XYZ file of C-alpha atoms in Angstrom:
667
model
C -151.774 168.413 -99.824
C -150.938 166.153 -96.811
C -155.022 164.374 -98.089
C -153.356 163.422 -101.375
C -150.333 162.545 -100.111
C -151.782 159.985 -98.133
C -154.173 159.026 -101.128
C -150.730 158.096 -103.434
C -149.302 156.337 -100.279
C -152.615 153.873 -100.392
C -152.393 153.604 -104.090
C -148.768 152.599 -104.271
C -149.647 149.911 -101.571
C -152.914 148.736 -103.049
C -151.325 148.392 -106.735
C -147.999 146.700 -105.459
C -150.258 144.296 -103.561
C -152.496 143.358 -106.168
C -149.615 142.799 -108.322
C -147.755 140.556 -106.675
C -150.535 138.565 -105.817
C -151.140 138.529 -109.449
C -147.834 138.153 -111.028
C -146.262 136.302 -108.497
C -148.363 134.566 -106.507
C -150.864 133.635 -109.498
C -153.795 133.951 -107.271
C -155.453 137.749 -107.545
C -157.875 138.839 -104.920
C -159.428 141.671 -107.219
C -160.621 141.639 -110.970
C -158.629 143.403 -113.391
C -161.142 146.265 -114.002
C -160.083 147.012 -110.087
C -156.326 147.304 -110.721
C -156.893 149.151 -114.161
C -159.331 151.939 -112.170
C -156.901 152.638 -109.048
C -153.664 152.782 -111.775
C -155.619 155.338 -114.118
C -156.270 157.431 -110.716
C -152.621 156.707 -109.878
C -152.406 158.079 -113.532
C -154.314 160.941 -113.071
C -152.919 162.224 -110.037
C -149.339 162.507 -111.363
C -150.258 163.974 -114.502
C -151.752 166.737 -112.341
C -149.455 166.855 -109.668
C -146.043 165.536 -111.281
C -144.209 165.888 -107.281
C -145.720 162.890 -106.477
C -144.110 160.869 -109.702
C -141.435 158.348 -107.679
C -139.585 156.180 -109.796
C -141.269 152.932 -107.992
C -144.212 154.312 -108.559
C -146.605 151.552 -110.218
C -147.656 153.786 -113.197
C -143.637 153.057 -114.504
C -145.426 149.431 -114.878
C -147.386 151.326 -118.293
C -143.492 152.460 -119.980
C -142.044 155.792 -120.162
C -140.575 157.603 -123.084
C -138.344 156.216 -126.250
C -135.088 156.464 -125.642
C -132.210 156.224 -128.955
C -129.940 153.502 -127.669
C -129.279 150.979 -124.929
C -125.912 152.101 -122.533
C -123.378 149.224 -122.597
C -122.418 148.653 -118.784
C -120.006 146.732 -117.321
C -121.120 143.746 -115.049
C -120.015 144.229 -111.147
C -118.907 140.270 -111.735
C -119.514 138.295 -114.637
C -122.237 136.470 -115.859
C -120.772 132.982 -116.591
C -122.804 130.626 -118.931
C -122.975 126.447 -117.803
C -121.511 123.626 -118.874
C -123.816 121.671 -120.747
C -124.581 117.801 -120.385
C -127.065 115.875 -123.006
C -127.128 112.435 -121.425
C -127.244 110.250 -118.588
C -123.238 109.562 -118.577
C -122.666 113.326 -119.186
C -124.612 113.577 -115.726
C -123.194 110.561 -114.156
C -119.119 112.234 -115.154
C -120.412 116.184 -113.220
C -121.239 114.063 -109.970
C -118.699 111.884 -109.887
C -116.128 114.928 -110.264
C -118.192 116.697 -107.648
C -117.896 113.621 -104.997
C -114.193 113.325 -106.090
C -113.700 116.992 -104.752
C -116.338 117.401 -101.705
C -117.769 114.066 -100.585
C -121.910 113.262 -100.276
C -123.409 116.381 -101.598
C -127.159 117.565 -101.873
C -128.288 119.019 -105.447
C -130.732 121.571 -106.311
C -132.596 120.960 -109.457
C -134.042 123.600 -111.640
C -136.341 124.108 -114.490
C -133.979 125.751 -116.904
C -136.066 128.828 -118.483
C -136.156 129.511 -121.879
C -135.668 133.319 -121.906
C -133.374 136.389 -122.026
C -130.724 136.389 -118.485
C -130.921 139.305 -116.585
C -129.439 141.077 -113.895
C -130.939 143.446 -111.103
C -129.324 146.244 -109.209
C -131.483 147.250 -105.661
C -130.062 149.853 -103.740
C -131.555 150.443 -100.467
C -134.500 148.271 -101.126
C -135.185 149.893 -104.509
C -134.727 148.644 -107.783
C -132.295 151.042 -109.894
C -130.947 149.214 -112.878
C -131.453 146.406 -115.470
C -128.924 144.804 -117.571
C -129.204 141.819 -120.348
C -126.447 139.155 -120.093
C -124.416 140.528 -123.447
C -121.028 138.604 -123.786
C -121.261 137.728 -119.895
C -118.876 141.022 -119.227
C -120.861 143.529 -120.135
C -124.986 143.793 -120.974
C -126.833 146.673 -122.031
C -128.886 148.910 -119.836
C -132.644 147.839 -120.076
C -133.768 149.646 -116.825
C -136.852 151.281 -117.799
C -137.917 148.142 -120.039
C -137.672 145.444 -116.810
C -139.439 147.973 -114.954
C -143.017 146.927 -117.049
C -142.594 143.754 -115.811
C -144.958 143.357 -112.825
C -142.994 140.137 -111.422
C -139.999 142.577 -111.009
C -140.469 144.571 -107.628
C -139.675 148.408 -107.789
C -139.101 148.281 -103.839
C -138.680 145.358 -101.698
C -139.540 145.021 -98.108
C -135.869 145.755 -96.547
C -133.293 148.661 -97.168
C -130.731 145.688 -98.475
C -128.082 146.361 -101.754
C -127.383 143.602 -103.739
C -127.585 141.877 -107.250
C -130.049 139.339 -108.142
C -130.279 137.019 -111.751
C -132.900 135.429 -113.523
C -134.417 134.792 -116.742
C -137.422 137.442 -118.138
C -139.483 135.358 -120.244
C -142.852 135.348 -122.590
C -145.257 133.376 -121.216
C -147.036 130.666 -124.240
C -150.451 132.970 -123.818
C -148.677 136.284 -124.083
C -146.652 134.620 -127.102
C -150.075 133.640 -128.414
C -151.492 136.562 -128.399
C -148.405 138.840 -129.697
C -148.142 136.473 -133.146
C -152.091 136.917 -133.380
C -151.890 140.952 -133.462
C -148.613 140.536 -136.060
C -150.948 138.453 -138.229
C -153.882 140.821 -138.317
C -151.203 143.411 -139.399
C -149.637 141.493 -141.591
C -146.556 141.478 -139.816
C -143.963 138.755 -139.810
C -144.469 136.205 -136.283
C -141.972 135.711 -133.800
C -140.638 132.436 -134.099
C -140.582 131.530 -130.435
C -141.443 133.088 -127.132
C -137.270 133.422 -126.191
C -137.062 135.208 -129.660
C -139.734 137.273 -128.634
C -138.969 138.061 -125.004
C -135.532 139.337 -126.323
C -137.188 141.432 -129.002
C -139.213 142.827 -126.353
C -136.825 144.086 -123.700
C -134.923 145.760 -126.433
C -137.736 147.828 -127.384
C -136.344 151.829 -127.601
C -139.680 152.345 -126.341
C -140.966 150.924 -123.051
C -144.652 151.237 -123.812
C -144.085 148.821 -126.261
C -142.166 146.474 -124.390
C -145.248 146.541 -121.192
C -147.458 145.656 -123.738
C -145.493 142.557 -124.581
C -146.548 141.154 -120.882
C -143.274 139.646 -120.147
C -142.528 137.710 -116.621
C -139.336 137.074 -114.762
C -138.023 134.078 -112.555
C -135.100 134.449 -110.537
C -132.543 132.035 -110.184
C -129.462 133.438 -108.039
C -127.619 135.869 -105.776
C -124.888 137.205 -106.975
C -123.358 138.238 -103.540
C -124.187 135.919 -100.590
C -122.870 138.265 -98.437
C -125.506 140.576 -98.902
C -127.852 137.245 -97.680
C -128.599 135.038 -94.418
C -128.644 132.027 -96.974
C -126.106 128.881 -97.054
C -127.428 126.979 -99.773
C -128.858 127.893 -103.194
C -132.051 126.396 -101.996
C -132.224 128.677 -98.755
C -131.329 132.052 -101.213
C -134.312 130.969 -103.040
C -136.646 130.797 -100.377
C -135.260 134.297 -98.813
C -135.978 135.564 -102.539
C -139.129 134.334 -101.604
C -140.052 136.323 -98.823
C -138.653 139.551 -100.060
C -141.002 139.599 -102.964
C -139.297 138.503 -106.019
C -140.905 135.532 -107.956
C -139.113 132.630 -107.909
C -140.118 129.344 -109.758
C -141.503 126.869 -107.463
C -140.804 123.810 -108.953
C -137.831 123.194 -107.998
C -136.653 120.216 -105.704
C -133.577 119.206 -103.709
C -132.237 116.019 -104.299
C -129.869 113.751 -102.319
C -128.098 111.571 -105.412
C -127.568 111.805 -109.023
C -130.304 109.241 -109.710
C -132.720 111.561 -107.912
C -131.229 114.096 -110.347
C -132.158 111.638 -113.299
C -135.653 111.178 -111.726
C -136.359 114.751 -111.734
C -135.360 115.421 -115.489
C -137.515 112.502 -116.840
C -140.579 114.164 -114.851
C -140.330 117.277 -116.582
C -139.169 115.892 -120.091
C -142.541 114.321 -119.952
C -144.396 117.240 -118.401
C -142.861 120.249 -119.824
C -145.520 120.716 -122.349
C -148.302 121.247 -119.469
C -146.348 124.302 -118.265
C -147.504 127.612 -119.276
C -144.303 128.910 -120.343
C -140.961 127.616 -122.470
C -138.123 125.383 -120.761
C -135.081 123.636 -122.532
C -133.588 122.139 -119.470
C -132.966 121.458 -116.288
C -130.265 123.152 -114.028
C -128.509 121.099 -111.433
C -126.335 122.895 -108.516
C -124.329 122.009 -105.724
C -126.985 123.253 -102.959
C -124.197 124.452 -100.569
C -122.482 127.883 -100.720
C -119.357 126.710 -99.062
C -119.181 123.658 -101.406
C -119.869 126.123 -104.675
C -116.988 128.016 -102.863
C -114.602 124.940 -103.206
C -115.384 123.937 -106.592
C -114.698 127.148 -107.861
C -115.153 128.019 -111.535
C -113.048 127.340 -114.739
C -112.625 130.991 -117.164
C -115.957 129.977 -118.595
C -118.423 128.633 -116.115
C -118.510 127.488 -112.464
C -117.733 123.728 -111.246
C -120.415 123.416 -109.106
C -123.768 123.616 -111.969
C -124.737 121.796 -115.168
C -127.364 122.723 -117.454
C -129.185 119.204 -118.844
C -130.319 119.931 -122.475
C -133.675 118.193 -123.605
C -132.888 116.315 -126.726
C -133.067 118.330 -129.593
C -135.920 118.222 -132.542
C -134.604 116.306 -135.273
C -136.001 116.929 -138.894
C -135.237 115.698 -142.657
C -134.601 117.927 -145.339
C -132.110 117.928 -148.617
C -128.037 118.149 -148.860
C -127.596 120.093 -151.714
C -124.117 121.165 -151.548
C -121.076 121.411 -149.643
C -119.531 125.111 -149.049
C -116.104 125.741 -147.111
C -115.209 128.639 -145.016
C -112.029 129.619 -143.708
C -111.949 131.214 -140.204
C -109.445 133.208 -138.653
C -107.143 130.863 -137.022
C -106.453 129.291 -140.911
C -109.235 125.997 -140.001
C -110.949 125.119 -142.939
C -114.824 124.289 -141.964
C -117.327 122.419 -144.653
C -121.113 123.376 -144.183
C -123.633 121.854 -145.788
C -126.196 123.906 -147.646
C -129.916 122.554 -147.391
C -133.104 122.851 -148.677
C -134.907 125.188 -146.172
C -136.336 123.205 -143.252
C -137.823 124.438 -139.943
C -136.201 123.201 -136.675
C -136.654 124.282 -133.318
C -138.640 127.231 -134.182
C -136.396 128.802 -136.867
C -135.863 127.863 -140.296
C -132.525 126.345 -141.040
C -130.825 126.579 -144.605
C -126.805 126.293 -143.697
C -125.493 123.101 -140.881
C -122.086 122.380 -139.820
C -120.428 119.324 -140.674
C -117.380 119.880 -138.601
C -114.676 118.235 -140.371
C -113.877 115.986 -143.103
C -113.545 112.472 -141.009
C -117.145 113.102 -139.608
C -118.408 113.332 -143.710
C -116.568 110.389 -144.417
C -117.024 108.274 -140.846
C -121.001 109.137 -141.174
C -120.597 108.799 -145.458
C -122.363 111.908 -146.208
C -123.108 112.755 -149.608
C -124.093 115.818 -151.728
C -127.638 114.926 -152.621
C -128.486 112.445 -149.357
C -131.782 113.201 -147.330
C -130.238 114.226 -143.936
C -131.474 114.411 -140.074
C -130.627 118.123 -138.790
C -130.906 118.823 -135.108
C -129.649 122.355 -133.142
C -126.997 121.529 -130.521
C -127.959 122.856 -127.586
C -131.122 123.714 -129.358
C -128.941 126.827 -131.020
C -126.769 125.231 -133.129
C -127.756 123.281 -136.161
C -125.771 120.683 -137.244
C -126.064 117.340 -139.605
C -126.403 114.084 -137.834
C -126.268 111.528 -140.434
C -127.665 110.258 -143.973
C -131.242 108.753 -144.285
C -129.856 105.627 -146.375
C -132.681 104.310 -147.598
C -133.975 107.328 -148.885
C -130.415 107.515 -151.100
C -130.644 109.208 -154.300
C -128.302 107.089 -157.341
C -126.473 110.157 -158.253
C -125.339 111.142 -154.831
C -122.037 112.426 -154.761
C -119.035 111.473 -152.419
C -117.097 114.754 -150.693
C -113.897 115.160 -151.065
C -112.073 117.873 -149.530
C -109.667 120.205 -151.606
C -106.052 119.935 -151.190
C -105.705 123.775 -151.518
C -107.028 126.810 -150.108
C -110.431 127.971 -152.119
C -109.824 131.239 -150.810
C -105.900 131.736 -151.279
C -104.969 128.137 -153.246
C -102.158 127.802 -150.634
C -101.803 124.052 -149.732
C -104.171 123.083 -146.631
C -102.055 121.200 -143.961
C -103.355 119.332 -141.128
C -101.541 119.762 -137.906
C -100.643 116.374 -136.018
C -102.699 116.062 -133.592
C -105.478 117.952 -135.155
C -108.591 116.588 -137.424
C -109.294 119.906 -138.943
C -107.283 120.883 -142.413
C -105.914 124.246 -141.810
C -104.696 126.955 -144.283
C -100.859 128.090 -143.073
C -100.437 130.877 -145.380
C -100.639 134.464 -143.093
C -101.654 136.501 -146.275
C -105.110 134.576 -146.449
C -107.572 136.757 -147.687
C -110.477 134.626 -145.465
C -108.175 134.836 -142.246
C -107.541 138.189 -142.623
C -111.117 139.125 -143.284
C -112.394 137.035 -140.234
C -109.016 138.240 -138.227
C -110.922 141.327 -138.715
C -113.902 140.960 -137.902
C -112.768 139.487 -135.007
C -110.526 142.447 -134.076
C -114.202 144.800 -134.379
C -116.265 142.986 -131.961
C -117.998 143.489 -128.956
C -115.706 141.747 -126.859
C -112.543 142.722 -128.377
C -112.607 146.533 -129.533
C -116.307 146.779 -130.076
C -116.034 149.042 -133.017
C -119.963 150.048 -133.697
C -120.928 150.086 -136.846
C -117.947 148.461 -138.700
C -119.895 144.979 -139.679
C -118.781 142.015 -141.730
C -120.588 143.673 -145.082
C -118.179 146.869 -144.529
C -114.878 145.121 -143.909
C -115.092 142.725 -146.587
C -115.975 145.405 -148.871
C -112.788 147.901 -147.585
C -111.067 144.529 -148.388
C -112.281 143.934 -151.506
C -111.168 147.669 -152.310
C -107.669 147.814 -150.893
C -108.463 149.756 -148.172
C -107.633 147.450 -145.575
C -104.993 144.965 -145.682
C -104.258 144.019 -141.646
C -106.136 145.475 -138.394
C -104.282 148.497 -138.263
C -105.226 149.796 -141.292
C -108.703 150.210 -139.834
C -107.509 153.253 -138.045
C -106.388 154.944 -140.855
C -109.722 154.900 -142.499
C -110.917 158.856 -143.740
C -114.492 159.685 -144.586
C -113.231 159.477 -148.287
C -112.708 155.548 -148.070
C -115.702 155.197 -146.297
C -118.481 157.538 -148.203
C -118.318 155.368 -151.864
C -119.116 151.852 -149.589
C -123.039 150.659 -150.612
C -125.084 152.265 -148.074
C -122.890 154.604 -146.370
C -124.144 158.080 -146.329
C -122.436 161.086 -144.225
C -123.967 160.670 -141.074
C -122.996 156.510 -140.643
C -119.576 157.617 -141.761
C -119.220 160.051 -139.148
C -120.832 157.701 -136.437
C -118.370 155.019 -137.778
C -115.390 157.396 -137.710
C -116.163 158.479 -133.823
C -116.150 154.788 -133.266
C -112.966 153.896 -134.279
C -111.330 156.966 -132.278
C -112.959 155.815 -129.161
C -111.814 152.030 -129.457
C -108.418 154.061 -129.724
C -108.888 154.384 -125.974
C -109.624 150.922 -124.839
C -108.212 149.330 -122.086
C -105.230 146.603 -123.105
C -107.065 143.613 -122.474
C -109.330 144.106 -125.177
C -106.768 144.915 -128.076
C -104.694 141.602 -127.038
C -108.467 139.463 -127.603
C -108.752 141.313 -130.486
C -105.764 140.261 -132.264
C -106.905 136.606 -132.199
C -104.167 134.768 -130.714
C -104.756 131.104 -130.924
C -106.297 130.058 -127.822
C -106.304 133.350 -125.683
C -109.676 133.802 -124.377
C -111.762 137.115 -123.002
C -110.500 135.610 -119.231
C -107.080 134.960 -119.999
C -106.835 138.560 -122.124
C -107.654 140.245 -118.792
C -105.628 138.430 -116.424
C -102.441 139.110 -118.962
C -102.885 142.753 -119.402
C -103.320 143.076 -115.512
C -100.306 141.462 -114.747
C -97.796 143.238 -117.264
C -99.864 146.528 -117.750
C -98.060 147.142 -121.018
C -97.853 145.919 -124.197
C -93.900 146.105 -124.458
C -93.765 144.318 -121.649
C -95.455 141.682 -123.045
C -92.829 141.559 -125.325
C -90.305 140.470 -122.635
C -91.840 137.709 -121.115
C -90.720 133.966 -121.291
C -93.157 131.111 -122.309
C -92.272 129.953 -118.285
C -92.942 133.631 -116.965
C -96.979 132.947 -118.191
C -97.233 129.784 -117.052
C -96.346 130.721 -113.611
C -99.928 132.951 -113.207
C -102.972 131.522 -112.018
C -105.444 130.788 -114.751
C -102.650 130.449 -117.588
C -101.887 127.386 -119.503
C -99.055 125.873 -121.255
C -101.160 125.982 -124.696
C -102.461 129.660 -123.963
C -98.573 130.945 -122.934
C -96.962 128.640 -125.684
C -99.346 130.172 -128.253
C -98.848 133.952 -127.048
C -94.859 134.092 -127.309
C -94.930 131.950 -130.470
C -97.533 135.194 -131.679
C -95.404 137.653 -130.225
C -92.414 136.743 -131.676
C -93.361 137.178 -134.777
C -91.628 140.002 -136.680
C -94.523 140.897 -138.656
C -96.928 141.199 -135.431
C -94.365 143.818 -134.086
C -94.252 145.807 -136.751
C -98.318 145.493 -136.860
C -98.059 146.424 -133.213
C -95.765 150.042 -133.966
C -98.620 150.185 -136.478
C -100.832 150.651 -134.284
C -98.921 152.846 -131.799
C -98.285 155.578 -134.749
C -102.304 155.918 -134.260
C -102.070 156.446 -130.743
C -104.176 152.898 -129.919
C -103.930 152.595 -126.233
C -101.467 149.550 -125.521
C -101.338 149.974 -121.409
C -103.971 148.423 -118.813
C -106.364 151.041 -117.620
C -108.599 149.075 -114.929
C -107.922 148.492 -110.988
C -104.745 146.197 -110.367
C -105.313 144.307 -107.326
C -101.382 143.725 -106.544
C -101.531 147.637 -106.454
C -103.757 147.768 -103.654
C -101.461 148.494 -100.418
C -104.286 147.572 -97.997
C -103.635 147.769 -94.688
C -102.181 144.832 -92.686
C -105.105 144.491 -90.809
C -107.023 142.959 -93.302
C -104.525 142.211 -96.443
C -104.769 138.850 -97.968
C -107.284 138.037 -94.951
C -110.143 135.548 -95.858
C -113.850 137.571 -93.984
C -117.038 136.899 -93.994
C -119.832 139.520 -93.008
C -123.574 138.435 -91.387
C -126.167 139.588 -89.641
C -127.368 143.057 -90.437
C -125.472 145.954 -90.284
C -126.668 149.492 -89.390
C -124.156 151.736 -89.734
C -123.235 151.053 -93.648
C -124.874 148.602 -96.118
C -123.055 144.813 -96.391
C -121.411 146.135 -99.788
C -120.524 149.301 -98.935
C -118.685 147.280 -96.028
C -117.338 144.403 -98.296
C -116.072 147.184 -101.446
C -113.913 148.521 -98.125
C -112.860 145.504 -97.076
C -111.269 144.935 -100.738
C -109.646 147.791 -101.044
C -107.760 147.012 -97.640
C -106.762 144.138 -99.776
C -109.095 141.812 -98.057
C -110.947 138.755 -99.857
C -114.273 138.652 -98.294
C -116.799 135.317 -98.829
C -120.544 134.120 -98.067
C -118.900 131.102 -96.290
C -117.570 130.420 -92.904
C -114.693 127.675 -93.340
C -111.694 126.265 -91.099
C -109.918 128.794 -93.582
C -112.058 132.095 -92.368
C -109.576 134.516 -90.541
C -112.401 136.357 -89.674
C -116.258 137.060 -89.371
C -117.958 140.376 -88.597
C -120.915 139.785 -87.381
C -124.529 141.970 -87.169
C -127.591 141.613 -85.448
C -129.346 138.103 -85.407
C -125.993 136.753 -87.081
C -127.392 133.045 -87.172
C -125.506 130.177 -88.108
C -122.437 131.841 -90.100
C -122.026 132.859 -86.020
C -122.481 129.583 -84.454
C -119.946 127.773 -87.368
C -117.217 130.712 -86.659
C -117.535 129.593 -83.018
C -117.054 126.395 -83.537
C -114.167 126.563 -85.528
C -112.818 129.589 -83.019
C -112.250 131.806 -85.734
C -111.414 135.655 -84.784
C -115.554 137.639 -84.424
C -115.901 141.592 -84.376
C -118.787 143.129 -83.957
C -120.393 145.812 -86.248
C -119.037 148.410 -83.448
C -115.617 146.779 -83.633
C -115.235 146.710 -87.186
C -116.230 150.867 -87.079
C -113.805 151.427 -84.645
C -110.891 150.068 -86.700
C -112.259 152.067 -89.439
C -111.996 155.093 -87.731
C -108.439 154.345 -86.946
C -107.615 153.698 -90.024
C -108.882 156.443 -92.010
C -108.112 158.884 -89.199
């Protein structure tokens, strides 16, 4: 048996090496047939002797057993989106903002891969969990599917615990092969590689995902305390050394002119790449500068994504329809002759508002130019005047709401028309759709069509009525069988236990986003407490501005809203914050409110364990040493961070000092 174990270990080593050479270095040393022969030998051994099968065996690349669903998992830190730049002016404004705050900076330019953002967690050097971005706060666990991507190492050289993020994508050749196979089977082809990649990673059977031949590029480290890097470029180099696949077309540059030159080069050369890109990402390279610049609620201030100019096509504008959002805003939408734009068929496109329609003289019957903003949202750019027919019709917005007939108003300072009737059907339905959405109460199975049916049948008139629904209310609806109804009733019941921030966001208070809901819920703890808070109190909270404060207070002062909250309470919908309150952490006086940096190799614990322990003591753990750093805990081979700490005369502890202090505190 010792000989067999030795052979298994040898097969692991060989297969991992060959896979790395082929999928990461693009430089195979053996033919595919040799890899396949060794892989089948290992599969045969594991089938005969299951005790030799390990979670990081190369055999997991072929996929395992099918699962019934993907578990939703909260990200340790949010996966934020990037702000966009669409032209040179946007880039120069970004550069100006950076230099006004920081002075001279170095930028890192990277290709923006057109795929699916993923987060990979490693514990003690082993890949343990992979998540989709989801809504940025919560993603789906697609670990088994990600294991089938050969470019993702199942085990790395060092026993580190960390999280790395990147973009899973489908190479163009894999995409062509997949669509060829679909055509042979009379199946609908994927519109583009991005959709194909997303669809592949959401296959419940990982064997199917394995056949799709996806790859990945890693582009960021979640927590720099686990790395020796001081810059984005050093972090990517360190990932290379650990055996990860990063994009090698990256470039460090000194000026915004260099950034623009890099963009121009890849705008011209993008089609020669074996994968799709949809832009260029520009990041401030120094981590210390990144920390100084910080974040908005939605994105980092130190990075921006330049989006390539969108593909433009011409089609006919057949009609203009109006939709009413949950805040009463009336939005005109162009109904188009279906046309293909950037890989998908478009039949509707945004016209934004009445002023835009008139300013651009867009008429019903016109031939119009369509593009996808950011390659995602279709919009009408302009009319083609030399194609205008004689019967083209000038459009006039109605004076009354098409849903409830209430007079439309234009609020001072806004371009949009708005229906201000609180009982407007369209607003109520849209509000309910928002309330059950993933980032809000997350009631799975309660979609737009069901909500519309329930409203039309007078089963629900407000969001609270959702919690009063019975099987008898749901069974008569279209396509609602016994099992589906039971699942929905259960999902509604489960949602009652959501933390307060979910309910707050779900209420649809104007200007109140996900982050602000979280901040307010954590600060005040209960819904009852919020009714007592003044506008001045809200403004005093970091991250809460005047608009949000005013909107929340105005909303909660409404008697109808108070009645709605009481109606929710009667069905035991949770009204308290359930997360960890940072203010509740008593901490320890030696660490509370101190800024601490971990560097070098720790042997008695992982950096992640050390960071979490310090945070529980009330400390703020950062990755860069600055003048404001209170303490540096230096393990073996601490390097430049230790040097910087000595320069700033910052307090320095060894790992032994730190462990001794832990033992003192914990007794």
